[in-house]
Amino acid sequence: MKLASLKEGGRDGTLVVVDRSLTRGVKAAGIAPTLQAALDEWHAMAPRLNALSEALNAGEAEGAFDLDMATLAAPLPRAYEFVDGSAYLPHVERVRKARGAEVPESFYTDPLMYQATSAGFLGPRDPVVVSSEAFGIDLEAEVLVVTDDVPMGVTPAQAAGHIQLVGLVNDVSLRGLIPAELAKGFGFLQSKPRSALSPVFVTPDELGEAWRNEKLHLPMRTWINGAWFGEAECGVDMQFDFAQLVAHVAKTRPLTAGTLVGSGTIANQDTSKGASCLAEQRTVETLRDGKASTPFLSFGDTVRIDVTDNDGASIFGSIEQAIVKA
């Protein structure tokens, strides 16, 4: 099934079930008012939401309406926790090589992750508002998963059973602020503003064969100002699958239902497939040409992020955003 949130009913929106074509929706207020409320009691709520989904897809759901993406908030307008990884080692290897640094051996056996901003997510059509282009505005096209309650110390095999939803995220980064922050040795803060989520989250079973080994096996398609930018394969070159990432986060603490876990920028060894962030493209150019030629985003630029099935139909809906001056 596919789930979204309308921009109504307060900060956490109103939960709606969306059909497979992403054209029709129905409010789930009789089951759960918000997606967070559904996740809090997921094992009781999921069968009821699934029944509503089946009725909607069969054209039998009472109160169904035409879906307008502009009316959607992020599926989880705010979440208790968002942790983001860097599971695609080609990205890590290239970035470090460009600045003459070696990749520590631990990166190949222990996931690289950080605590991200979760107090508010941008909706799929909301603008990215930044005060200065000098900050180095960048997109990062990623896959994420949403968990139910995860006990502390789970194994990856156990963690797989706690992955309940899959979606996309534009993890907005301000590249010009990152070096000084990392130099302090205390991680990201100002360089990581609010991120945007895809219009809908879907249950793994909705993905069929595209979801296997706890990875999404489809290309991540990105456009900047309407021009093709990349279509890196999500299921290729992912060093750590989502079960491993969830287990890594839960090593020393339980995770609350509604925790989001990101993959990090999708990147492949094969650079002919383009990139999923500007920093990646600029690194490829630096290694190839001795300098970067692709600029970071400017005010007025637009970005689009999407994943389509084998028939070309959008699965999660697209993230489409303009870069706007504060």
XYZ file of C-alpha atoms in Angstrom:
326
model
C 0.000 0.000 0.000
C 0.944 3.640 -0.410
C 0.529 6.267 2.310
C 0.702 10.071 2.302
C -0.254 13.059 4.448
C -2.421 16.022 3.496
C -1.472 19.547 4.553
C -4.322 19.802 7.029
C -5.202 18.815 10.561
C -2.181 20.313 12.300
C 1.571 19.889 12.154
C 1.435 16.145 11.496
C -1.056 16.351 8.629
C -3.906 13.983 7.848
C -3.147 10.406 6.842
C -4.395 9.304 3.426
C -4.142 6.032 1.552
C -3.084 6.522 -2.087
C -3.792 4.237 -5.035
C -1.071 2.616 -7.115
C -1.449 5.150 -9.934
C -0.892 8.051 -7.493
C -4.049 9.738 -8.798
C -6.645 8.935 -6.108
C -6.624 9.060 -2.322
C -8.896 8.438 0.638
C -8.577 9.733 4.181
C -7.766 7.117 6.810
C -9.176 9.132 9.711
C -11.397 6.242 10.804
C -8.256 4.140 11.288
C -5.479 6.578 12.261
C -5.418 10.384 12.081
C -1.725 10.600 11.161
C 0.991 8.344 9.817
C 2.842 8.582 13.128
C -0.276 7.335 14.941
C -0.461 4.402 12.529
C 3.213 3.565 13.062
C 2.779 3.700 16.844
C 0.367 0.747 16.562
C 1.568 -0.571 13.234
C 0.769 -4.245 13.605
C -2.834 -3.441 14.479
C -3.225 -0.591 11.998
C -1.481 -2.034 8.927
C -4.139 -4.694 8.124
C -6.910 -2.092 8.323
C -4.996 0.368 6.161
C -4.243 -2.395 3.678
C -7.948 -3.256 3.424
C -8.676 0.404 2.675
C -5.925 0.371 0.064
C -7.435 -2.662 -1.650
C -10.852 -1.002 -1.699
C -9.347 2.200 -3.148
C -7.508 0.334 -5.907
C -10.699 -1.535 -6.723
C -12.622 1.729 -7.011
C -14.776 0.887 -4.008
C -13.462 3.231 -1.297
C -16.083 5.613 0.026
C -14.894 9.229 0.097
C -12.114 8.770 -2.467
C -10.888 11.949 -4.172
C -8.543 13.047 -6.942
C -5.046 13.530 -5.568
C -3.221 16.844 -5.998
C 0.475 16.554 -5.147
C 0.589 20.231 -4.177
C -1.743 19.495 -1.254
C 0.602 16.895 0.233
C 2.924 17.448 3.153
C 5.822 15.086 3.727
C 4.362 11.649 4.656
C 5.906 12.233 8.089
C 5.884 16.027 8.464
C 8.012 15.585 11.577
C 9.617 12.467 12.975
C 11.172 11.401 16.240
C 14.421 10.439 14.555
C 16.199 10.625 11.200
C 19.592 8.985 10.824
C 21.384 9.101 7.504
C 24.139 6.879 6.210
C 26.725 6.870 3.468
C 26.232 3.308 2.294
C 27.471 3.800 -1.276
C 31.228 3.528 -1.006
C 31.998 4.736 -4.562
C 30.832 8.151 -3.350
C 33.007 7.991 -0.221
C 36.030 6.711 -2.149
C 35.868 9.397 -4.840
C 35.311 12.281 -2.454
C 38.248 11.253 -0.280
C 40.479 10.554 -3.279
C 39.764 14.044 -4.640
C 41.206 15.577 -1.484
C 44.101 13.105 -1.249
C 42.753 11.108 1.695
C 42.620 7.347 2.123
C 39.407 5.506 2.957
C 39.776 3.968 6.440
C 39.447 0.172 6.414
C 36.618 0.435 8.969
C 34.402 2.131 6.328
C 34.109 -1.236 4.557
C 32.831 -3.067 7.643
C 31.178 -0.403 9.799
C 28.519 1.967 8.367
C 29.196 5.694 8.293
C 26.125 7.501 9.692
C 25.054 10.734 11.352
C 22.069 12.121 13.264
C 20.036 14.278 10.866
C 17.322 16.915 11.267
C 13.834 15.474 11.819
C 11.826 18.230 13.532
C 10.304 19.203 10.193
C 10.456 17.827 6.650
C 9.651 19.702 3.469
C 6.741 18.444 1.395
C 7.399 17.083 -2.112
C 6.545 20.407 -3.782
C 7.812 22.783 -1.085
C 10.689 25.106 -2.043
C 14.163 24.795 -0.585
C 14.663 28.137 1.165
C 18.275 29.228 1.725
C 19.661 32.612 2.725
C 22.792 32.596 0.552
C 24.036 30.876 -2.609
C 27.519 31.087 -1.076
C 26.531 28.222 1.211
C 26.933 25.805 -1.738
C 23.390 24.483 -2.161
C 23.245 20.810 -3.129
C 20.659 18.067 -3.529
C 21.201 14.483 -2.395
C 18.851 11.902 -3.895
C 18.479 8.993 -1.493
C 16.286 6.066 -0.513
C 15.060 5.777 3.058
C 13.147 3.293 5.164
C 10.791 3.811 8.101
C 10.754 1.440 11.060
C 8.321 0.397 13.725
C 9.642 0.084 17.297
C 13.083 -1.523 17.108
C 14.616 -3.127 20.223
C 18.180 -2.282 21.165
C 20.790 -4.756 19.965
C 18.873 -6.336 17.079
C 20.773 -8.311 14.482
C 20.471 -7.347 10.804
C 18.204 -10.361 10.257
C 15.922 -9.158 13.038
C 16.115 -5.547 11.878
C 14.764 -6.505 8.452
C 11.430 -7.368 10.058
C 11.143 -3.868 11.488
C 11.330 -2.089 8.100
C 7.728 -1.125 7.349
C 7.878 1.616 4.716
C 10.194 2.770 1.921
C 10.453 6.258 0.414
C 12.720 8.881 -1.115
C 14.450 11.888 0.414
C 16.220 14.937 -0.936
C 18.792 15.369 1.809
C 19.597 19.034 1.204
C 23.225 19.892 1.939
C 25.065 23.209 2.164
C 28.505 22.177 0.921
C 30.185 25.475 1.651
C 29.501 25.087 5.358
C 30.507 21.431 5.712
C 34.350 21.661 5.801
C 34.469 24.090 8.734
C 31.908 22.065 10.675
C 33.693 18.751 10.145
C 36.990 20.385 11.084
C 35.566 20.946 14.556
C 35.239 17.161 14.912
C 31.621 17.307 16.074
C 29.610 16.635 12.886
C 26.998 18.431 10.794
C 24.727 21.174 12.099
C 24.201 24.339 10.016
C 25.237 22.507 6.840
C 22.233 20.165 7.022
C 18.919 22.071 6.853
C 15.506 20.474 6.411
C 15.189 17.686 3.864
C 12.248 16.888 1.573
C 10.383 13.571 1.438
C 8.640 11.878 -1.491
C 4.849 12.321 -1.800
C 4.177 8.764 -0.624
C 5.839 6.015 1.357
C 5.132 2.435 0.303
C 5.237 -0.920 2.035
C 8.079 -3.175 0.826
C 5.636 -5.729 -0.595
C 4.325 -3.040 -2.960
C 7.749 -3.015 -4.636
C 7.694 -6.692 -5.611
C 10.988 -7.948 -7.011
C 12.411 -4.428 -6.896
C 12.791 -4.902 -3.118
C 15.132 -7.755 -2.298
C 18.027 -8.303 0.100
C 16.773 -5.199 1.942
C 17.688 -2.932 -0.988
C 15.735 -1.103 -3.690
C 16.776 -2.394 -7.122
C 15.747 0.456 -9.414
C 17.500 3.577 -10.767
C 17.321 6.889 -8.891
C 16.455 9.457 -11.541
C 17.366 13.125 -11.058
C 16.938 16.262 -13.154
C 18.193 19.820 -12.621
C 16.321 22.602 -14.421
C 14.593 19.924 -16.488
C 17.862 18.446 -17.771
C 18.865 14.858 -17.027
C 21.448 14.676 -14.254
C 21.672 11.012 -13.285
C 20.091 7.597 -12.891
C 22.385 5.704 -10.550
C 21.257 2.196 -9.674
C 20.059 1.976 -6.069
C 20.722 -1.744 -5.761
C 24.290 -1.602 -7.076
C 27.396 -0.716 -5.033
C 25.440 -0.385 -1.767
C 27.960 -1.653 0.776
C 25.447 -1.936 3.628
C 21.795 -2.896 3.135
C 18.995 -1.273 5.104
C 18.795 -4.096 7.649
C 22.478 -3.570 8.435
C 21.956 0.182 8.716
C 18.996 -0.197 11.086
C 20.914 -2.700 13.223
C 23.885 -0.323 13.344
C 21.734 2.514 14.665
C 20.051 0.241 17.221
C 23.307 -1.151 18.609
C 23.183 0.991 21.746
C 19.577 2.264 21.825
C 16.059 1.204 20.852
C 14.444 3.036 17.944
C 11.024 4.629 18.210
C 8.331 3.795 15.664
C 8.616 6.316 12.854
C 12.414 6.396 12.768
C 13.744 7.216 9.296
C 17.000 5.639 8.097
C 18.597 7.047 4.937
C 20.925 5.328 2.489
C 23.135 8.277 1.688
C 23.689 9.580 -1.833
C 23.129 6.905 -4.482
C 26.418 6.405 -6.342
C 27.861 3.742 -8.640
C 31.348 2.854 -9.778
C 30.009 3.362 -13.310
C 29.997 7.170 -13.629
C 28.243 7.046 -17.023
C 24.978 6.815 -15.131
C 25.441 10.342 -13.836
C 25.220 11.393 -10.221
C 22.703 11.902 -7.425
C 24.296 15.017 -5.946
C 26.374 17.892 -7.272
C 29.280 17.178 -4.942
C 29.596 13.730 -6.548
C 29.581 15.200 -10.074
C 32.101 17.866 -9.109
C 34.378 15.208 -7.617
C 34.247 13.161 -10.831
C 35.167 16.307 -12.793
C 38.022 17.142 -10.431
C 39.521 13.657 -10.739
C 39.085 13.692 -14.512
C 39.877 17.313 -15.438
C 41.741 18.675 -12.454
C 38.898 21.017 -11.478
C 35.129 21.045 -11.021
C 33.013 22.678 -13.723
C 29.437 22.024 -12.521
C 28.206 24.777 -10.169
C 26.124 24.258 -7.069
C 22.460 25.256 -7.165
C 21.382 28.880 -7.575
C 18.182 30.690 -6.670
C 15.542 29.889 -9.277
C 16.964 26.454 -10.087
C 14.682 23.433 -9.904
C 15.374 19.831 -8.958
C 13.355 16.696 -9.575
C 13.909 13.278 -8.007
C 11.950 10.148 -8.914
C 12.040 6.360 -9.063
C 9.937 4.608 -11.689
C 8.989 0.979 -12.181
C 9.861 -1.058 -15.260
C 6.846 0.403 -17.070
C 7.950 3.975 -16.382
C 5.322 4.696 -13.719
C 6.397 6.700 -10.667
C 6.351 4.588 -7.507
C 6.748 7.147 -4.723
C 5.771 10.252 -6.663
C 8.437 12.781 -7.560
C 10.109 15.355 -5.359
C 9.978 18.616 -7.343
C 11.447 21.719 -5.741
C 12.614 25.211 -6.547
C 15.589 26.837 -4.824
C 14.372 30.068 -3.228
C 16.135 32.911 -1.424
C 15.022 33.397 2.164
